[in-house]
Short mmCIF file of C-alpha atoms in Angstrom, two decimals:
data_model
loop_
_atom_site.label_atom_id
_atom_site.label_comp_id
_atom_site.label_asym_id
_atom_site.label_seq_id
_atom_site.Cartn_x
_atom_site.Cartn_y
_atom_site.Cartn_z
CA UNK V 29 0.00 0.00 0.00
CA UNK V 30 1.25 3.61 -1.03
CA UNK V 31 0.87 6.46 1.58
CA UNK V 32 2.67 8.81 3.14
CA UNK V 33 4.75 8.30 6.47
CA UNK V 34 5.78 10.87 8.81
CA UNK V 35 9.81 10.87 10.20
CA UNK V 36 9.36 11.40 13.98
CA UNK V 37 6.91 14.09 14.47
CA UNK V 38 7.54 15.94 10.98
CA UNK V 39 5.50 15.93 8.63
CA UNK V 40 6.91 14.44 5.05
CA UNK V 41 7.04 16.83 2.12
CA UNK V 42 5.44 15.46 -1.33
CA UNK V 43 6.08 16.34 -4.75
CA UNK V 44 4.56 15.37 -7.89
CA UNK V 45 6.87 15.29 -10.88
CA UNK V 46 5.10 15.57 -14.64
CA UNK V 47 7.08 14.50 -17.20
CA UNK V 48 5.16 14.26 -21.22
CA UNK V 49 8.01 13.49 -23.69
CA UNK V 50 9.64 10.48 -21.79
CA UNK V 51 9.23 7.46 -19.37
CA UNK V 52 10.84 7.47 -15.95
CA UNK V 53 13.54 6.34 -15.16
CA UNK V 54 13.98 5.92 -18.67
CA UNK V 55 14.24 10.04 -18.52
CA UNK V 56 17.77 9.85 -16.89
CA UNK V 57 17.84 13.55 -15.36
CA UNK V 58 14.16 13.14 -14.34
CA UNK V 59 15.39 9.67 -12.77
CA UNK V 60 17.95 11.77 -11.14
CA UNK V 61 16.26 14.79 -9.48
CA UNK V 62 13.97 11.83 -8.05
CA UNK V 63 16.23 10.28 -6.46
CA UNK V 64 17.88 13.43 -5.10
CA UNK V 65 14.64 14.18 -3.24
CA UNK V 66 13.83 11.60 -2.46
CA UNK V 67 17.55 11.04 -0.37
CA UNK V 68 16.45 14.43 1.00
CA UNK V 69 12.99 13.17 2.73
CA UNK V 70 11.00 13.79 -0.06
CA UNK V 71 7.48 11.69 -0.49
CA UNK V 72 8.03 11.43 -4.69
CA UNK V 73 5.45 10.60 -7.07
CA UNK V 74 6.14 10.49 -10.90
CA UNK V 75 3.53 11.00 -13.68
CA UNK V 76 4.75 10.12 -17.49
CA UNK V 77 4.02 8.15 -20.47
CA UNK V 78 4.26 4.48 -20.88
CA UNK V 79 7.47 3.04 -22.58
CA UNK V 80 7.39 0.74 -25.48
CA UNK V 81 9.74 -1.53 -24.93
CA UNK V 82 10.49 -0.55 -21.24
CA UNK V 83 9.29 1.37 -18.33
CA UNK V 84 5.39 -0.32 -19.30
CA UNK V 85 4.00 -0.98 -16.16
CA UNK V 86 0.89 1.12 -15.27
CA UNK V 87 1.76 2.05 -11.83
CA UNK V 88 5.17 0.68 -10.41
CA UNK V 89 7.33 1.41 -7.50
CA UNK V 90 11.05 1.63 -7.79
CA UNK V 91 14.09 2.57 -5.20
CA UNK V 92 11.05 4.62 -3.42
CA UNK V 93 9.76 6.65 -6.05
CA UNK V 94 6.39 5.58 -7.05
CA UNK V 95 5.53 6.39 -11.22
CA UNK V 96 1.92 6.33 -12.43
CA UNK V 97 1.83 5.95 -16.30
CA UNK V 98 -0.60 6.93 -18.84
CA UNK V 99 -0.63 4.96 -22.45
CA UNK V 100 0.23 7.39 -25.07
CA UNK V 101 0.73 7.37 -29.17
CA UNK V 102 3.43 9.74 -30.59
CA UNK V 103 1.81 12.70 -32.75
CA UNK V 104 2.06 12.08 -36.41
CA UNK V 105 0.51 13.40 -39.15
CA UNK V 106 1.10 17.24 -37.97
CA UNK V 107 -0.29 19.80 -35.60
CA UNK V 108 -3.45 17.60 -35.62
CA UNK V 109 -1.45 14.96 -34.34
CA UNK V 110 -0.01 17.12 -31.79
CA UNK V 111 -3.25 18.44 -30.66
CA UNK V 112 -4.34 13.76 -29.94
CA UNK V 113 -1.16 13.25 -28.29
CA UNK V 114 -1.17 16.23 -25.95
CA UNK V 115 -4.37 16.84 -25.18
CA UNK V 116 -5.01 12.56 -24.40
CA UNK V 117 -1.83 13.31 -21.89
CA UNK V 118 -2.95 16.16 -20.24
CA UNK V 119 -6.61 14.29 -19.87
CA UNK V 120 -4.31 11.37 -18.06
CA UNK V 121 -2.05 14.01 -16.17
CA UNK V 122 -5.10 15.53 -14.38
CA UNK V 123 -6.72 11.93 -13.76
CA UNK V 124 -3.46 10.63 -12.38
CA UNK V 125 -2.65 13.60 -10.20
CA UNK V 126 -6.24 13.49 -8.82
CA UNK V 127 -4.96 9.71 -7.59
CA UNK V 128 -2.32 11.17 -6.12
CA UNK V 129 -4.08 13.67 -4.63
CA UNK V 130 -2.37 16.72 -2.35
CA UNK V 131 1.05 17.88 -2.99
CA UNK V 132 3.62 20.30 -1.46
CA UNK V 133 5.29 20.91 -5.40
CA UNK V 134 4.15 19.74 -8.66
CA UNK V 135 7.47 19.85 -10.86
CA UNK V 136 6.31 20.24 -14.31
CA UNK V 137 9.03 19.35 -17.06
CA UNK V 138 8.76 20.38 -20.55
CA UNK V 139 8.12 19.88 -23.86
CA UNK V 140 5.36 20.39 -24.23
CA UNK V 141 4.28 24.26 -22.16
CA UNK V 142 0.97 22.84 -20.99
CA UNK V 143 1.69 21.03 -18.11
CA UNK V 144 1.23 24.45 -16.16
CA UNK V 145 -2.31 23.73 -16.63
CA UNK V 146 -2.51 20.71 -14.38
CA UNK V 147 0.34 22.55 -12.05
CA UNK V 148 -2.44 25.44 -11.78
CA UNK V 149 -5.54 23.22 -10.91
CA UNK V 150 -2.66 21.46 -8.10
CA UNK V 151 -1.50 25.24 -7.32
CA UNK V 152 -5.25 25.96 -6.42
CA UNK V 153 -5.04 22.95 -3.70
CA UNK V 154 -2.22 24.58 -1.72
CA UNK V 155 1.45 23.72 -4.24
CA UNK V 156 4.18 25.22 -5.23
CA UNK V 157 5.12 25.23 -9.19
CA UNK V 158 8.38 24.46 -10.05
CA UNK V 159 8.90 24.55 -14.14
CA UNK V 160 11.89 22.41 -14.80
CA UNK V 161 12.48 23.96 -18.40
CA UNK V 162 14.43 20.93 -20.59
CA UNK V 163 13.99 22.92 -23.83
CA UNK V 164 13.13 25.88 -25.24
CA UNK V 165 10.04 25.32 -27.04
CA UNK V 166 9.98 28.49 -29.14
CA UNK V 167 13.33 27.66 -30.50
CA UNK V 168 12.91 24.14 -30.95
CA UNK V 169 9.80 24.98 -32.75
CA UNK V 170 11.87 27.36 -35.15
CA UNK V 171 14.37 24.47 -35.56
CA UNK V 172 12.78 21.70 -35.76
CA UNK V 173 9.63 22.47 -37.99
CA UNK V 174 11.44 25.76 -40.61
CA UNK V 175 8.08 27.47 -40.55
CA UNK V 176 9.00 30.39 -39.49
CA UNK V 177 7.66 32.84 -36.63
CA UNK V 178 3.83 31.98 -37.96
CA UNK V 179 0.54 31.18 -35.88
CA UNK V 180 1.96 28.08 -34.29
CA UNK V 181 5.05 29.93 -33.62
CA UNK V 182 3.21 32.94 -31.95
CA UNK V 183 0.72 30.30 -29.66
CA UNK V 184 4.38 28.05 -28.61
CA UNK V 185 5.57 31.80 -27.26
CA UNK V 186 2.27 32.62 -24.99
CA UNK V 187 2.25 29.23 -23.82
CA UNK V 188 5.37 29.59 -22.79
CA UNK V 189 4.50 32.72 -21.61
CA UNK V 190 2.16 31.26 -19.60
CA UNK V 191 4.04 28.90 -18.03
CA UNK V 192 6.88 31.38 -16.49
CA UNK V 193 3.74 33.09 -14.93
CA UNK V 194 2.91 30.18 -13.26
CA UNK V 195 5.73 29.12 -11.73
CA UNK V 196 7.30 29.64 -7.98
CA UNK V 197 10.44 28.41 -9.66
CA UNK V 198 12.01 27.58 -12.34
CA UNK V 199 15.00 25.14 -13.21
CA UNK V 200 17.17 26.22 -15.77
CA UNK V 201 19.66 23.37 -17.57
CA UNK V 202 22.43 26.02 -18.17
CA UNK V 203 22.90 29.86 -17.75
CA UNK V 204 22.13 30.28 -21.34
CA UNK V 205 18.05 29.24 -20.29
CA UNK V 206 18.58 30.84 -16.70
CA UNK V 207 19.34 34.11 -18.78
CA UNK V 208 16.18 33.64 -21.26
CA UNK V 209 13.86 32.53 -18.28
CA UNK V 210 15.20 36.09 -16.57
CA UNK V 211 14.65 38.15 -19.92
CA UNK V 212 12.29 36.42 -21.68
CA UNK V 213 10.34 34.73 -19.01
CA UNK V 214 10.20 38.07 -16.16
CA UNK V 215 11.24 35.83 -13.26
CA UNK V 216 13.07 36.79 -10.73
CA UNK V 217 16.85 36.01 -10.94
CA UNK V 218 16.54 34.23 -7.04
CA UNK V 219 13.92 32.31 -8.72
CA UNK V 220 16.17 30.76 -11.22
CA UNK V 221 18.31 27.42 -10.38
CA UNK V 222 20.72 26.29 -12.87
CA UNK V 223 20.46 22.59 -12.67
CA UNK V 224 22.55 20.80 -15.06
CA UNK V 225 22.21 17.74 -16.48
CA UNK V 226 24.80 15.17 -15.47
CA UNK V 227 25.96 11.15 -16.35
CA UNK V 228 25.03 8.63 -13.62
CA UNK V 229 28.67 8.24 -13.05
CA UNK V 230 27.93 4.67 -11.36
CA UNK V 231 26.06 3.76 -14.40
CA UNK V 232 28.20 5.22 -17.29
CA UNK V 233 32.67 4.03 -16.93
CA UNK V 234 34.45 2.84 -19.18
CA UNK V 235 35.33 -1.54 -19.52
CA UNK V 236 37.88 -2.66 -21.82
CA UNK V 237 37.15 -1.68 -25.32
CA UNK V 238 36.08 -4.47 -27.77
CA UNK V 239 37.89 -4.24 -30.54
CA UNK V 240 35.28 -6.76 -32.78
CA UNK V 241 32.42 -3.68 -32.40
CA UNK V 242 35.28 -2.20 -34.59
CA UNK V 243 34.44 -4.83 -37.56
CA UNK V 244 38.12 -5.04 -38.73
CA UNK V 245 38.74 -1.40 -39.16
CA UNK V 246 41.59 0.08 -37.10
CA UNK V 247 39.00 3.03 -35.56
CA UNK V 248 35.19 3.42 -34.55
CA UNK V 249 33.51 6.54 -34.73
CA UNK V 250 30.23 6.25 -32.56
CA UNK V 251 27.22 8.53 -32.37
CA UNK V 252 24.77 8.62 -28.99
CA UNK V 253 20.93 10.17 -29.03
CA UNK V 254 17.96 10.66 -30.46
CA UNK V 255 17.44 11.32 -34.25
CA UNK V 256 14.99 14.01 -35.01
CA UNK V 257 14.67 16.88 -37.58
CA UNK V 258 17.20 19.09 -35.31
CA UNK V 259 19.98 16.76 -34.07
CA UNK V 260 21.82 16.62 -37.17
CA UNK V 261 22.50 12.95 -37.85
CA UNK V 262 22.35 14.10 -41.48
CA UNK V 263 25.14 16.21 -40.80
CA UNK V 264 27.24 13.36 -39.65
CA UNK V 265 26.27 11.02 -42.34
CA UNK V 266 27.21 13.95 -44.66
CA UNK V 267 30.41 15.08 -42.85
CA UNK V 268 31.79 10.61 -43.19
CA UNK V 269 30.89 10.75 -46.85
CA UNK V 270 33.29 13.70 -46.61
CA UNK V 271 35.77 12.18 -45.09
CA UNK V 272 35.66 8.85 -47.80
CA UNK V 273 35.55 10.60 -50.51
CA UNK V 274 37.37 13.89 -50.21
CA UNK V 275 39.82 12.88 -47.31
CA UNK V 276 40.19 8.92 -48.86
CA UNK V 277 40.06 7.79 -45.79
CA UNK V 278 37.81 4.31 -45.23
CA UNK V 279 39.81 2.96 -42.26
CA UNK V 280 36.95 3.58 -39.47
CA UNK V 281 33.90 2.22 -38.39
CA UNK V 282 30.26 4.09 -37.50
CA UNK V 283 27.72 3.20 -35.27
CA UNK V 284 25.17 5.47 -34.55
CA UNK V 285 23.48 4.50 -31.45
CA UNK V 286 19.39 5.62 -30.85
CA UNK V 287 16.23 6.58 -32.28
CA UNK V 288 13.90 9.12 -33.56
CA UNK V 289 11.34 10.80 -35.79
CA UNK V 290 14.49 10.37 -38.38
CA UNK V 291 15.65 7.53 -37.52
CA UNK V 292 14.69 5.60 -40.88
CA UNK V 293 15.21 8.44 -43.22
CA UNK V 294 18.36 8.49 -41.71
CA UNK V 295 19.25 4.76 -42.51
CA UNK V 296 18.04 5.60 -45.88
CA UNK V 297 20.35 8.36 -46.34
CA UNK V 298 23.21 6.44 -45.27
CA UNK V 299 22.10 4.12 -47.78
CA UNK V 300 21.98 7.18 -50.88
CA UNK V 301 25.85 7.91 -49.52
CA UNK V 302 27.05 4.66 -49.83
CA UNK V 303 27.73 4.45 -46.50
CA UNK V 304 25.42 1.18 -45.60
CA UNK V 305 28.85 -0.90 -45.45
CA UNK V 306 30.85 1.10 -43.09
CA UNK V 307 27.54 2.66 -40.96
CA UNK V 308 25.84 0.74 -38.60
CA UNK V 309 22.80 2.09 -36.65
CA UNK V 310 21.77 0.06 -33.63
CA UNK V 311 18.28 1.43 -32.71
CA UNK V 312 18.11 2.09 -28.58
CA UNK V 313 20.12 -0.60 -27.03
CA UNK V 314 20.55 -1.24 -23.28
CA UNK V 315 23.03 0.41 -20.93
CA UNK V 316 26.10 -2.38 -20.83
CA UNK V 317 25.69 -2.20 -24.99
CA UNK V 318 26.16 1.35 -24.80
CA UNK V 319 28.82 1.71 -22.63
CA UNK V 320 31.06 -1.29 -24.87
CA UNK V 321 30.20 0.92 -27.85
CA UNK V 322 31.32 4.50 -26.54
CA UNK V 323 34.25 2.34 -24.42
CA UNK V 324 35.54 1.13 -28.10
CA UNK V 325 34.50 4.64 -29.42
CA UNK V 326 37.94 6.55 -30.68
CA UNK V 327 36.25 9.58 -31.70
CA UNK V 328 32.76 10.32 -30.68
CA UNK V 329 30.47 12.80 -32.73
CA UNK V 330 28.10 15.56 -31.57
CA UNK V 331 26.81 16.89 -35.24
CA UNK V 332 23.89 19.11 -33.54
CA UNK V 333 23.96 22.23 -36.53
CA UNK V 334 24.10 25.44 -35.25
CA UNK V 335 20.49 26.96 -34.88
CA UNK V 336 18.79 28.91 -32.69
CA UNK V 337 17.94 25.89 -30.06
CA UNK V 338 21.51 24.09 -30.16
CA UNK V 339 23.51 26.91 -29.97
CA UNK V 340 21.92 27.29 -26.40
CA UNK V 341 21.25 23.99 -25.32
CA UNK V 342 23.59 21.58 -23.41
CA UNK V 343 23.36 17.95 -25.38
CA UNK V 344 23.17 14.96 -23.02
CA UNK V 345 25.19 13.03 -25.60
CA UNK V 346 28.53 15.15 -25.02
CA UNK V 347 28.26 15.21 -21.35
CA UNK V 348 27.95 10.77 -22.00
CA UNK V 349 30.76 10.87 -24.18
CA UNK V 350 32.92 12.67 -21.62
CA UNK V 351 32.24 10.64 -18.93
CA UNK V 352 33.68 7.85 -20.96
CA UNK V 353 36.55 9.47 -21.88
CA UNK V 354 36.13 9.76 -25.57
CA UNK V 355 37.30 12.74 -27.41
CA UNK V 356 34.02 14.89 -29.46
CA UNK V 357 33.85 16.85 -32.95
CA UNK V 358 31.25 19.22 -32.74
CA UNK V 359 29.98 21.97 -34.29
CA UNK V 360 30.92 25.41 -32.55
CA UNK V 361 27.57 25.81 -30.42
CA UNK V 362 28.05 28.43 -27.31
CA UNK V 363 26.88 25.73 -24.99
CA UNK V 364 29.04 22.74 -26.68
CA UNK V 365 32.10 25.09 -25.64
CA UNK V 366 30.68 25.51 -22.08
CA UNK V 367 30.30 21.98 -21.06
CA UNK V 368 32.91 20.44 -23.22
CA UNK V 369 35.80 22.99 -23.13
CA UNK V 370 38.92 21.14 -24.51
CA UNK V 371 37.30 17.88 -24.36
CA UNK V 372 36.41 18.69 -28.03
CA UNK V 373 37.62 19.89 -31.29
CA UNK V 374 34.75 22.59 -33.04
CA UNK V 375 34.33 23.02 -36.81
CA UNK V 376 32.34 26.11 -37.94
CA UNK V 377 28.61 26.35 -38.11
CA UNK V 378 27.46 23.54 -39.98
CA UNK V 379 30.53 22.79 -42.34
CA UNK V 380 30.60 19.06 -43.13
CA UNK V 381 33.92 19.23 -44.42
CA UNK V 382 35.79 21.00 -41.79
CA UNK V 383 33.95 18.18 -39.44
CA UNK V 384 35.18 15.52 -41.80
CA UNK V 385 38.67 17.43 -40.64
CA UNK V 386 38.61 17.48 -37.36
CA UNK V 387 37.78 13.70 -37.12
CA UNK V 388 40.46 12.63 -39.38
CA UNK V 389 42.83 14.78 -37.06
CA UNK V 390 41.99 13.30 -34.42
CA UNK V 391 42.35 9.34 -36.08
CA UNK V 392 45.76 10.09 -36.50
CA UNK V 393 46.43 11.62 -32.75
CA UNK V 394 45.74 8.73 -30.25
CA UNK V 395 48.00 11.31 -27.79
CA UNK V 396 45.20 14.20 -28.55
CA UNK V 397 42.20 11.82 -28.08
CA UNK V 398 43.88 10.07 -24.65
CA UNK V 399 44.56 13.92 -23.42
CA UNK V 400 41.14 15.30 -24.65
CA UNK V 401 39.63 12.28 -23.12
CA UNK V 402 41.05 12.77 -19.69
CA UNK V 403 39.77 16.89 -20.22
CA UNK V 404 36.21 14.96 -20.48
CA UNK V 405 36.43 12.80 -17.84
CA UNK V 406 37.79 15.77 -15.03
CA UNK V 407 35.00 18.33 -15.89
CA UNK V 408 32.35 15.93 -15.05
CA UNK V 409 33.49 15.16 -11.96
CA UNK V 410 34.46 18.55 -11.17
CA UNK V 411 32.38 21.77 -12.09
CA UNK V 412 29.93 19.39 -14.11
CA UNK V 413 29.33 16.78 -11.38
CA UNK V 414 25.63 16.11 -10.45
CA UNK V 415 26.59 17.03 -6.96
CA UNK V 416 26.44 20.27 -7.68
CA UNK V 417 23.22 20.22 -9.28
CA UNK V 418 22.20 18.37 -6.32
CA UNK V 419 22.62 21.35 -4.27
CA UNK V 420 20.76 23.69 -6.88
CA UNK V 421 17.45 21.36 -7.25
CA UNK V 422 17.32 21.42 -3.28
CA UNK V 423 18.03 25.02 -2.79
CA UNK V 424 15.04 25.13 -5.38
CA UNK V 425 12.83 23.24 -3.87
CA UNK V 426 13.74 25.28 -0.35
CA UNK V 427 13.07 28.93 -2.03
CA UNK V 428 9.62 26.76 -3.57
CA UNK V 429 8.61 26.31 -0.15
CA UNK V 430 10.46 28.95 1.91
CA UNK V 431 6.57 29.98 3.81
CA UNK V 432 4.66 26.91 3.69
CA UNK V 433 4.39 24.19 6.46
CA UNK V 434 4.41 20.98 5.02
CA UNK V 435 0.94 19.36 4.17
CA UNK V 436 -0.52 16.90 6.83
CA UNK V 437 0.12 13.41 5.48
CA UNK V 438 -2.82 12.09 4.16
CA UNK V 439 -5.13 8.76 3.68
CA UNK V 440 -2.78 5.68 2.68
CA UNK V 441 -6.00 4.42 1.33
CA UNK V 442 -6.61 6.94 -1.12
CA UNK V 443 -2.78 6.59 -2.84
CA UNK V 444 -3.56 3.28 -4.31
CA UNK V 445 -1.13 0.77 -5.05
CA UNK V 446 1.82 -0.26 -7.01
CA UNK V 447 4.04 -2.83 -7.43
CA UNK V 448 7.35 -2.44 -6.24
CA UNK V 449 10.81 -2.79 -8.13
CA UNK V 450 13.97 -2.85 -6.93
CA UNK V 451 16.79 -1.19 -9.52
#
C-alpha cells in the first residue's frame, strides 16, 4: 500500500513530478532529481508516459519513487497529431494527479508548455510550481519544424509565456536558459536554479574496449541520441561521406546508437551515400551495450547544426561521451564550448567538411584523443558533477517552499497501489 509516512513528528514533504516526452527512469535527469529528493525526505510521485519496450508498467514502485503511467501514441501526421497526443496526456495528467491527490510541489518538465495547466488546478489545492524547463520550445519549434515565426510559432511563445507566470520556480539546464527565463520569461533572478544535467557516473565508466564492435577497421567513430529533424545525424552522415571521398580515408567504423522521428530516413540516407557498409545504426540498445560501444568509441560525434535551439542547449550526448573518456567533434555551439571545453575539437557552423577534418585529425592523434579524453572525464566530476546540481534542485525546492508548512500526510487508502521494483 502507497501512503505517506511521517519521520518522527515531521510531517513528510510530497512532490509530484510531470514528465510528457519520456518514461521514468527511462528520462535519466528526471530519474535523477527523483532520487535526489527523495535522499532528501522527499514523499516522490512520478507521472509520465508508458514506454514501449520498457518502463510499461501502469503504476510501479522503484528505489522509493512511485511512477503512475498513462498509455500514449506519438503525434504524427502534424499539428493535428499534436493536438491527440497532448491533449489525451494532459486528460491522463489531471486523472493521475487526482490519484495522487495533495502535494507540497508539482514539478512540471517540458516539452510540451501545458503542463502548467494541471500545475495550476494542483497550485489551487495549496502547491508550489516548479517549471523544470528541458527545452526551449519556441526555439525548438523554429528548428525543428522551418516554418518560421507563424501562428503556431506565436501560440508556442504565450504558452510559454504562460508557463513562467505560473511558476514559484524555475529550473534552468544552463545559464544560457537561466538568462532567457530572466529576460524572456520576467522571473526573478533568485527564482532561477541552474540545474545541469549530469551522467550517472555509477552507471556510465568505461570496460575494456572491444575491438570486434570495430568490424576489422583500425578506428570506430560512434554517435549517442535521439534522431529528429534538429539533431543533425544528417550532418554526420554527410560530414563521413566527406571524409571517404574527399579525405580517402575508409579505415573507421560508425555506429550510430538511438532513435527518432528520423531515424529511418536516416538509414536511408546512409544508404543514398554509400555508407550502408561502413555505418551501422543500432536502434536504442541497453546500458552495458552502450557503454562497450562509446568504451571502443575513438572519436565520438556531436553533429547538432548550429540553430537557434543548439547553440543554447547543453546535449546529453557530449556530457555521456565525456564521462567515458572519448574525445568529441562538434559543431561550434556556445553551450558545446561551455560543457565540453577542450574535451572537443569545433568546426564552424554547420561545415561538413571542416567536421570531416577534425575527425580525421583526431584518427591520427591517439595522444590528442587520450589527453582530450582525460579533459572529459575531469569536468564531469568537477564543475559538471551532479553534486552540484544536487545542491541547486534542493536550494530550489527550499526557495519553492520557503513559507509553507508541510501538508498533513494524508489517507494511505486513497494513494492506491503499485508494485514495487527494486533497480
Amino acid at each position: 500500500m502507497l501512503g505517506d509516512t511521517t519521520r518522527g513528528e515531521r510531517p513528510v514533504r510530497r512532490a509530484l513530478i510531470l514528465v510528457e516526452n519520456l518514461s521514468v527512469p527511462f528520462d535519466r535527469r528526471v530519474w535523477q532529481e527523483c532520487t535526489t529528493l527523495r535522499d532528501a525526505g522527499w514523499t516522490v510521485h512520478v507521472i509520465c508516459p508508458q514506454g514501449s519496450k520498457r518502463d510499461t508498467e501502469p503504476e510501479v514502485e522503484i528505489d522509493g519513487v512511485r511512477i503512475h503511467r498513462y498509455p500514449l501514441r506519438a503525434a504524427t501526421g502534424g499539428p493535428a497529431g499534436y493536438l491527440r497526443e497532448y491533449g489525451s496526456a494532459l486528460w491522463h495528467t489531471v486523472r493521475l494527479a487526482r490519484k495522487v491527490g495533495p502535494v507540497d510541489v508539482v514539478h512540471a518538465c517540458n516539452p510540451p508548455d501545458l503542463l502548467f495547466l494541471p500545475a495550476l488546478w494542483l497550485k489551487r489545492h495549496g502547491a508550489r510550481f516548479v517549471f523544470d524547463q528541458h527545452d526551449l520550445v519556441p526555439e525548438l519549434y523554429l528548428s525543428r519544424f522551418d516554418r518560421g515565426e507563424d501562428l503556431l510559432y506565436r501560440a508556442v511563445c504565450a504558452l510559454e509565456r504562460r508557463t513562467y507566470r505560473a511558476a514559484d520556480v524555475v529550473l534552468a539546464t544552463n545559464e544560457s536558459y537561466r538568462d532567457v527565463a530572466v529576460r524572456r520569461g520576467g522571473q526573478r533572478p533568485e527564482d532561477v536554479f541552474v540545474v545541469r544535467s549530469a551522467p550517472d557516473i555509477d552507471r556510465f565508466h568505461p570496460v575494456p574496449a572491444e575491438p570486434e564492435l570495430k568490424r576489422g577497421k583500425p578506428h570506430l567513430l560512434c554517435y549517442l541520441g535521439v534522431m529528429g529533424p534538429q539533431d543533425g545525424v544528417d550532418y554526420a552522415l554527410r560530414a563521413l561521406a566527406k571524409l571517404r571521398d574527399k579525405l580517402g580515408r575508409t579505415d573507421w567504423h560508425a555506429v550510430f546508437v538511438g532513435a527518432g522521428d528520423t531515424f529511418d530516413a536516416m538509414v536511408e540516407l546512409s544508404r543514398r551515400l554509400g555508407l550502408a557498409d561502413q555505418v551501422e545504426f543500432t536502434g536504442r540498445v541497453p546500458d552495458a551495450d552502450l557503454v562497450r560501444y562509446l568504451s571502443t568509441a575513438d572519436v565520438c560525434l556531436s553533429p547538432d547544426p548550429h540553430n537557434p535551439l543548439n547553440d543554447v542547449s547543453t546535449m546529453n550526448k557530449v556530457l555521456e561521451y565525456m564521462v567515458m573518456g572519448r574525445p568529441i567533434v562538434s559543431f561550434d555551439l556556445r553551450e558545446a564550448r561551455v560543457s565540453a571545453g577542450d574535451a572537443a575539437l569545433y568546426a564552424s557552423a554547420n561545415d561538413e567538411v571542416e567536421f570531416a577534418e577534425l575527425i580525421a585529425l583526431l584518427l591520427d592523434d591517439p595522444e590528442q584523443r587520450a589527453r582530450m579524453g582525460k579533459i572529459g572525464q575531469e569536468r564531469i566530476s568537477g564543475p559538471l558533477s551532479w553534486r552540484n546540481s544536487q545542491r541547486a534542485l534542493l536550494d530550489a525546492y527550499a526557495a519553492a517552499c520557503r513559507d509553507r508548512a508541510p501538508l498533513p500526510a494524508g489517507d494511505p487508502d486513497r494513494q492506491g497501489g503499485g508494485r514495487t521494483v527494486e533497480r
